[in-house]
Amino acid sequence: MTTDIMTFPGSLIAADKWIVASWDIEQGKRWPDLQPLSHPSVQNYNAEHGPAAYRDGCCVNFINAMGVTIGDSIVGLCVCHYLKQRYRSLTINIVRPAVLSPAVEAVYRAAINTGIIDSLDHMPWPLDRCQDFDINIDMGNQLFRADFQRLEMHDYFFLHAGIAPAEVPAEYKSNRWLALNKIDNATAPYVLFCPGASTPLRAIPSRWHAQIIRELQRRYSLPVKGFCTQAVPGYEDISLQITTSEAFIRAIAQASVVYTADSSALHIAAAFNVPTRAIFTSIDPALRTLYYPNTESVWTGDSSLLGHHATSDSALLVHSEKLFGDFYRQEGF
């Protein structure tokens, strides 16, 4: 198995007949005779640019879609929301990697419940099943596609699904499909603090949590709830109460204000139009919040961090934390 295979900007074929994901191999799955997925019936925008021939009544299959994190999935599924509204009799199947957290899979169950996708499969997935669909599009793996580093996130997913981003109304670029679920989003008088992220690089360092909480209490004159353990008078850690994705979404949807890192909380808050302040370390905020009018974005990073989605480099993590400190001491919270 070569590094080139593992960073291929698409899915893989095992034993000439099974579609698999490099993500699953990273998680310990093993399959023989791996090759890049290249097949006449499967489109991959990274290899061959051009629109997909969507139409009323067609059956669409998105392979290795739409990422392995909650945030990527919420944003990527906007493609399905748009297609379902534009082509009323279109059907959508999504093929997912094999190794996924229940929290992420719950997002796809929500998408089925809202009717923006019709069915869900998991890899390894037989290549010959592509003949059952009018359109097959390989969406994985976005981390290895150059467009993911330079395009706003919604625009990226639309483009790589074969849809010109400019033709898509902004209403389909703010995750509103998530609000179609029957979630009680009556605003409650609290500020929600969500400092965590899928990688330490993008999370808000714990040394600043208590000060942020106190500032949020002062600024909004509201109780603060959140997802960190801090002994701050009046603060409520709700981490142990929130055990499902639905509960997490509801806690965000009901908040008066959200203060968060570059994380899924940001994308969920946008779905419910909750006022949000989002702190970015390594990703240009414009690539994440361009279509979120109720989000105030702050970038604390510098050129050495820009473009990193994650890192195991301890020096970069230390540098990122220093920049956080510089920002909070100089600019406030």
Coordinates of C-alpha atoms in Angstrom, one line a residue:
M1 CA 0.0 0.0 0.0
T2 CA 1.5 3.3 -1.1
T3 CA 1.2 6.8 0.3
D4 CA -0.2 7.8 -3.1
I5 CA -3.1 5.4 -2.8
M6 CA -3.9 6.7 0.7
T7 CA -4.0 10.3 -0.4
F8 CA -5.8 9.7 -3.6
P9 CA -8.5 12.3 -4.1
G10 CA -11.3 9.8 -4.4
S11 CA -12.4 6.4 -3.3
L12 CA -10.5 3.1 -3.8
I13 CA -11.3 -0.3 -5.4
A14 CA -10.4 -3.5 -3.6
A15 CA -10.0 -6.8 -5.5
D16 CA -11.5 -5.2 -8.6
K17 CA -15.0 -5.2 -7.2
W18 CA -15.4 -3.5 -3.8
I19 CA -15.5 0.3 -3.3
V20 CA -13.7 1.2 -0.1
A21 CA -12.5 4.4 1.7
S22 CA -8.9 5.3 2.6
W23 CA -10.4 6.6 5.9
D24 CA -11.4 3.0 6.8
I25 CA -7.9 1.8 6.1
E26 CA -6.5 4.5 8.3
Q27 CA -8.8 3.1 11.0
G28 CA -7.4 -0.4 10.6
K29 CA -9.6 -2.1 8.0
R30 CA -7.7 -4.2 5.4
W31 CA -8.6 -5.1 1.8
P32 CA -6.5 -6.6 -0.9
D33 CA -5.3 -5.3 -4.2
L34 CA -6.1 -1.6 -3.7
Q35 CA -6.4 0.7 -6.7
P36 CA -7.8 4.2 -7.2
L37 CA -11.5 4.2 -8.2
S38 CA -11.7 4.9 -11.9
H39 CA -14.7 3.7 -13.7
P40 CA -16.8 5.0 -16.7
S41 CA -20.0 5.0 -14.6
V42 CA -18.5 7.0 -11.7
Q43 CA -17.9 10.7 -11.9
N44 CA -15.1 12.4 -9.9
Y45 CA -15.0 16.2 -10.4
N46 CA -11.3 16.2 -9.2
A47 CA -10.4 14.2 -12.2
E48 CA -12.9 15.3 -14.8
H49 CA -14.6 18.7 -14.4
G50 CA -18.1 19.2 -15.6
P51 CA -21.7 19.3 -14.5
A52 CA -23.7 16.2 -13.5
A53 CA -26.8 15.5 -15.6
Y54 CA -29.4 15.8 -12.8
R55 CA -33.1 15.6 -13.9
D56 CA -36.5 14.8 -12.5
G57 CA -36.9 11.1 -11.8
C58 CA -33.2 10.2 -11.8
C59 CA -31.5 8.0 -9.2
V60 CA -28.3 9.6 -7.8
N61 CA -25.6 7.7 -5.8
F62 CA -23.1 9.7 -3.8
I63 CA -20.1 7.5 -3.0
N64 CA -17.9 8.2 0.1
A65 CA -20.0 11.2 1.0
M66 CA -20.1 13.6 2.8
G67 CA -17.1 13.3 5.2
V68 CA -16.4 11.7 8.6
T69 CA -17.2 14.6 10.9
I70 CA -20.5 16.2 12.0
G71 CA -19.6 19.6 10.5
D72 CA -18.5 18.3 7.1
S73 CA -21.6 16.1 6.9
I74 CA -24.1 18.9 7.8
V75 CA -22.6 21.1 5.2
G76 CA -22.2 18.5 2.5
L77 CA -25.8 17.4 2.9
C78 CA -26.9 20.8 1.7
V79 CA -26.3 19.4 -1.8
C80 CA -29.0 16.9 -1.2
H81 CA -31.4 19.5 0.2
Y82 CA -30.9 21.6 -3.0
L83 CA -31.3 18.7 -5.4
K84 CA -34.5 17.5 -3.7
Q85 CA -36.1 20.9 -3.9
R86 CA -35.1 21.5 -7.5
Y87 CA -35.9 18.0 -8.8
R88 CA -38.9 16.8 -6.9
S89 CA -38.9 13.1 -8.1
L90 CA -35.1 12.6 -7.8
T91 CA -33.9 9.9 -5.4
I92 CA -30.6 9.9 -3.5
N93 CA -28.5 7.1 -2.0
I94 CA -25.4 7.8 0.0
V95 CA -22.6 5.3 0.5
R96 CA -20.6 5.9 3.7
P97 CA -17.3 4.6 5.0
A98 CA -17.5 1.6 7.3
V99 CA -15.9 3.1 10.5
L100 CA -17.9 6.0 11.7
S101 CA -19.0 7.3 15.1
P102 CA -22.7 7.0 16.0
A103 CA -22.8 10.8 16.5
V104 CA -21.9 11.3 12.8
E105 CA -24.2 8.6 11.5
A106 CA -27.1 10.3 13.4
V107 CA -26.7 13.3 11.1
Y108 CA -27.5 11.0 8.1
R109 CA -30.5 9.4 9.9
A110 CA -31.7 13.0 10.4
A111 CA -31.3 13.6 6.6
I112 CA -33.4 10.5 5.9
N113 CA -36.0 11.7 8.4
T114 CA -36.3 15.1 6.7
G115 CA -36.5 13.4 3.2
I116 CA -33.4 14.9 1.7
I117 CA -31.8 11.5 1.2
D118 CA -33.7 8.3 0.5
S119 CA -31.3 5.5 1.5
L120 CA -27.9 4.9 3.1
D121 CA -25.3 2.2 2.5
H122 CA -21.8 1.5 3.9
M123 CA -18.6 0.3 2.4
P124 CA -17.2 -2.1 1.3
W125 CA -19.8 -1.5 -1.4
P126 CA -20.0 -3.6 -4.7
L127 CA -18.9 -1.7 -7.8
D128 CA -21.4 -3.5 -9.9
R129 CA -24.2 -1.8 -8.0
C130 CA -23.4 1.4 -9.8
Q131 CA -25.5 0.1 -12.7
D132 CA -28.6 0.6 -10.5
F133 CA -28.2 4.4 -10.6
D134 CA -28.4 7.0 -13.3
I135 CA -25.6 9.1 -11.7
N136 CA -22.7 7.9 -9.5
I137 CA -20.5 10.6 -8.0
D138 CA -17.4 9.9 -6.0
M139 CA -17.2 12.6 -3.3
G140 CA -14.3 11.3 -1.2
N141 CA -11.8 12.3 0.1
Q142 CA -12.1 16.0 0.4
L143 CA -9.0 16.5 2.5
F144 CA -7.0 15.4 -0.5
R145 CA -8.7 17.7 -3.0
A146 CA -7.1 21.0 -3.6
D147 CA -10.4 22.8 -3.9
F148 CA -11.2 22.0 -0.3
Q149 CA -8.4 24.3 0.7
R150 CA -9.4 27.3 -1.4
L151 CA -13.2 27.2 -1.7
E152 CA -15.9 28.1 0.7
M153 CA -17.1 24.8 2.1
H154 CA -20.6 24.7 0.7
D155 CA -19.4 25.9 -2.7
Y156 CA -16.8 23.0 -2.6
F157 CA -19.4 20.4 -2.0
F158 CA -21.7 21.7 -4.7
L159 CA -18.9 22.0 -7.3
H160 CA -17.7 18.5 -6.6
A161 CA -21.3 17.2 -6.9
G162 CA -21.3 18.6 -10.4
I163 CA -23.4 21.7 -9.6
A164 CA -22.2 25.2 -10.3
P165 CA -22.1 27.0 -6.9
A166 CA -23.2 30.3 -8.4
E167 CA -26.6 28.8 -9.5
V168 CA -27.4 27.7 -5.9
P169 CA -29.4 30.2 -3.8
A170 CA -27.8 31.2 -0.5
E171 CA -30.7 29.7 1.4
Y172 CA -29.2 26.3 0.5
K173 CA -25.8 27.3 1.9
S174 CA -26.7 27.8 5.6
N175 CA -27.6 24.2 6.6
R176 CA -31.3 25.0 7.0
W177 CA -32.2 21.4 6.1
L178 CA -31.2 20.5 9.7
A179 CA -33.9 22.8 11.0
L180 CA -36.5 20.7 9.1
N181 CA -36.2 18.0 11.8
K182 CA -38.7 18.2 14.6
I183 CA -36.4 19.9 17.1
D184 CA -37.7 22.2 19.7
N185 CA -35.7 25.4 19.0
A186 CA -37.6 27.8 21.2
T187 CA -34.9 30.3 22.3
A188 CA -33.9 29.9 25.9
P189 CA -32.0 32.5 28.0
Y190 CA -28.5 31.1 28.0
V191 CA -25.2 31.4 26.3
L192 CA -23.7 28.1 25.1
F193 CA -19.9 27.7 25.2
C194 CA -18.6 25.0 22.8
P195 CA -14.7 25.2 22.9
G196 CA -14.0 21.7 21.6
A197 CA -13.3 20.7 18.0
S198 CA -12.5 17.5 16.1
T199 CA -8.8 18.2 16.5
P200 CA -6.8 20.0 19.2
L201 CA -5.4 22.4 16.7
R202 CA -8.8 24.0 16.2
A203 CA -10.1 23.8 19.8
I204 CA -10.0 26.7 22.3
P205 CA -7.2 25.9 24.8
S206 CA -8.6 25.0 28.3
R207 CA -6.4 27.6 30.0
W208 CA -8.8 30.3 28.7
H209 CA -12.1 28.6 29.4
A210 CA -12.8 30.1 32.8
Q211 CA -12.0 33.7 31.6
I212 CA -14.2 33.3 28.5
I213 CA -17.1 32.0 30.6
R214 CA -16.8 35.0 33.0
E215 CA -16.6 37.4 30.1
L216 CA -19.7 35.8 28.5
Q217 CA -21.6 36.1 31.8
R218 CA -20.6 39.8 32.0
R219 CA -21.3 40.6 28.4
Y220 CA -24.7 39.0 28.0
S221 CA -26.0 39.0 31.6
L222 CA -27.2 35.5 31.0
P223 CA -26.4 32.1 32.4
V224 CA -23.6 30.2 30.6
K225 CA -23.8 26.5 29.8
G226 CA -21.1 24.6 28.1
F227 CA -19.0 21.6 27.3
C228 CA -16.0 22.0 29.7
T229 CA -15.3 21.4 33.3
Q230 CA -14.7 24.8 35.0
A231 CA -15.5 25.8 38.6
V232 CA -17.0 29.2 37.7
P233 CA -19.9 30.5 39.8
G234 CA -23.1 30.3 37.8
Y235 CA -21.6 28.2 35.0
E236 CA -23.2 24.8 34.2
D237 CA -21.3 22.0 32.5
I238 CA -23.8 20.0 30.5
S239 CA -21.3 17.6 29.0
L240 CA -22.7 14.6 30.8
Q241 CA -26.3 15.5 30.0
I242 CA -25.8 15.7 26.3
T243 CA -25.3 12.1 25.1
T244 CA -26.8 12.1 21.6
S245 CA -26.4 14.2 18.5
E246 CA -30.0 15.2 18.7
A247 CA -29.5 16.5 22.2
F248 CA -26.4 18.4 21.1
I249 CA -28.3 20.0 18.2
R250 CA -31.2 20.9 20.5
A251 CA -28.9 22.6 23.0
I252 CA -27.4 24.7 20.3
A253 CA -30.7 25.5 18.6
Q254 CA -32.2 26.7 21.8
A255 CA -29.3 28.9 22.9
S256 CA -29.5 32.7 22.8
V257 CA -25.9 32.9 21.8
V258 CA -23.2 30.4 20.9
Y259 CA -19.4 30.9 21.4
T260 CA -17.4 28.2 19.7
A261 CA -14.3 27.0 18.0
D262 CA -14.1 26.0 14.4
S263 CA -16.4 23.0 15.0
S264 CA -19.7 21.4 14.2
A265 CA -21.4 23.7 16.7
L266 CA -20.8 26.6 14.3
H267 CA -22.6 24.9 11.5
I268 CA -25.5 23.8 13.7
A269 CA -25.9 27.3 15.0
A270 CA -26.1 28.6 11.5
A271 CA -28.9 26.1 10.7
F272 CA -31.0 27.7 13.4
N273 CA -29.8 31.3 12.8
V274 CA -28.4 31.5 16.4
P275 CA -26.0 34.5 16.9
T276 CA -22.5 33.0 17.1
R277 CA -18.9 34.0 17.7
A278 CA -16.5 31.5 16.2
I279 CA -12.8 31.4 16.9
F280 CA -10.6 30.1 14.1
T281 CA -6.9 29.1 14.3
S282 CA -5.8 27.5 11.1
I283 CA -8.7 27.8 8.6
D284 CA -9.6 31.1 6.8
P285 CA -13.1 31.9 8.4
A286 CA -14.4 32.9 5.0
L287 CA -14.1 29.3 3.9
R288 CA -16.5 28.3 6.6
T289 CA -18.8 31.2 7.5
L290 CA -19.3 33.2 4.2
Y291 CA -23.0 32.3 4.1
Y292 CA -23.7 32.6 7.8
P293 CA -24.9 36.2 8.3
N294 CA -25.4 35.8 12.0
T295 CA -21.9 34.6 12.7
E296 CA -19.0 36.8 13.8
S297 CA -15.7 35.1 12.9
V298 CA -12.3 35.7 14.4
W299 CA -9.0 34.3 13.2
T300 CA -6.2 34.0 15.8
G301 CA -3.7 32.1 13.6
D302 CA -0.9 33.1 11.2
S303 CA 0.6 31.9 8.0
S304 CA 2.4 28.9 9.6
L305 CA -1.0 27.5 10.7
L306 CA -3.1 28.5 7.7
G307 CA -4.6 25.5 5.8
H308 CA -3.9 22.9 8.5
H309 CA -7.0 20.8 9.3
A310 CA -5.2 18.8 12.0
T311 CA -1.6 18.2 13.1
S312 CA 0.4 16.0 15.4
D313 CA 3.2 18.5 15.4
S314 CA 3.6 19.5 19.0
A315 CA 5.5 22.7 18.0
L316 CA 2.6 23.8 15.9
L317 CA 0.1 23.1 18.7
V318 CA 2.3 25.1 21.2
H319 CA 2.5 27.9 18.6
S320 CA -1.3 27.9 18.1
E321 CA -1.9 28.1 21.9
K322 CA 0.5 31.1 22.1
L323 CA -1.4 32.9 19.4
F324 CA -4.6 32.3 21.2
G325 CA -3.1 33.9 24.3
D326 CA -1.8 36.9 22.3
F327 CA -5.3 37.4 20.9
Y328 CA -7.1 37.1 24.2
R329 CA -4.7 39.4 26.0
Q330 CA -4.6 42.0 23.2
E331 CA -8.1 41.9 21.6
G332 CA -10.3 40.6 24.3
F333 CA -12.9 37.8 24.0

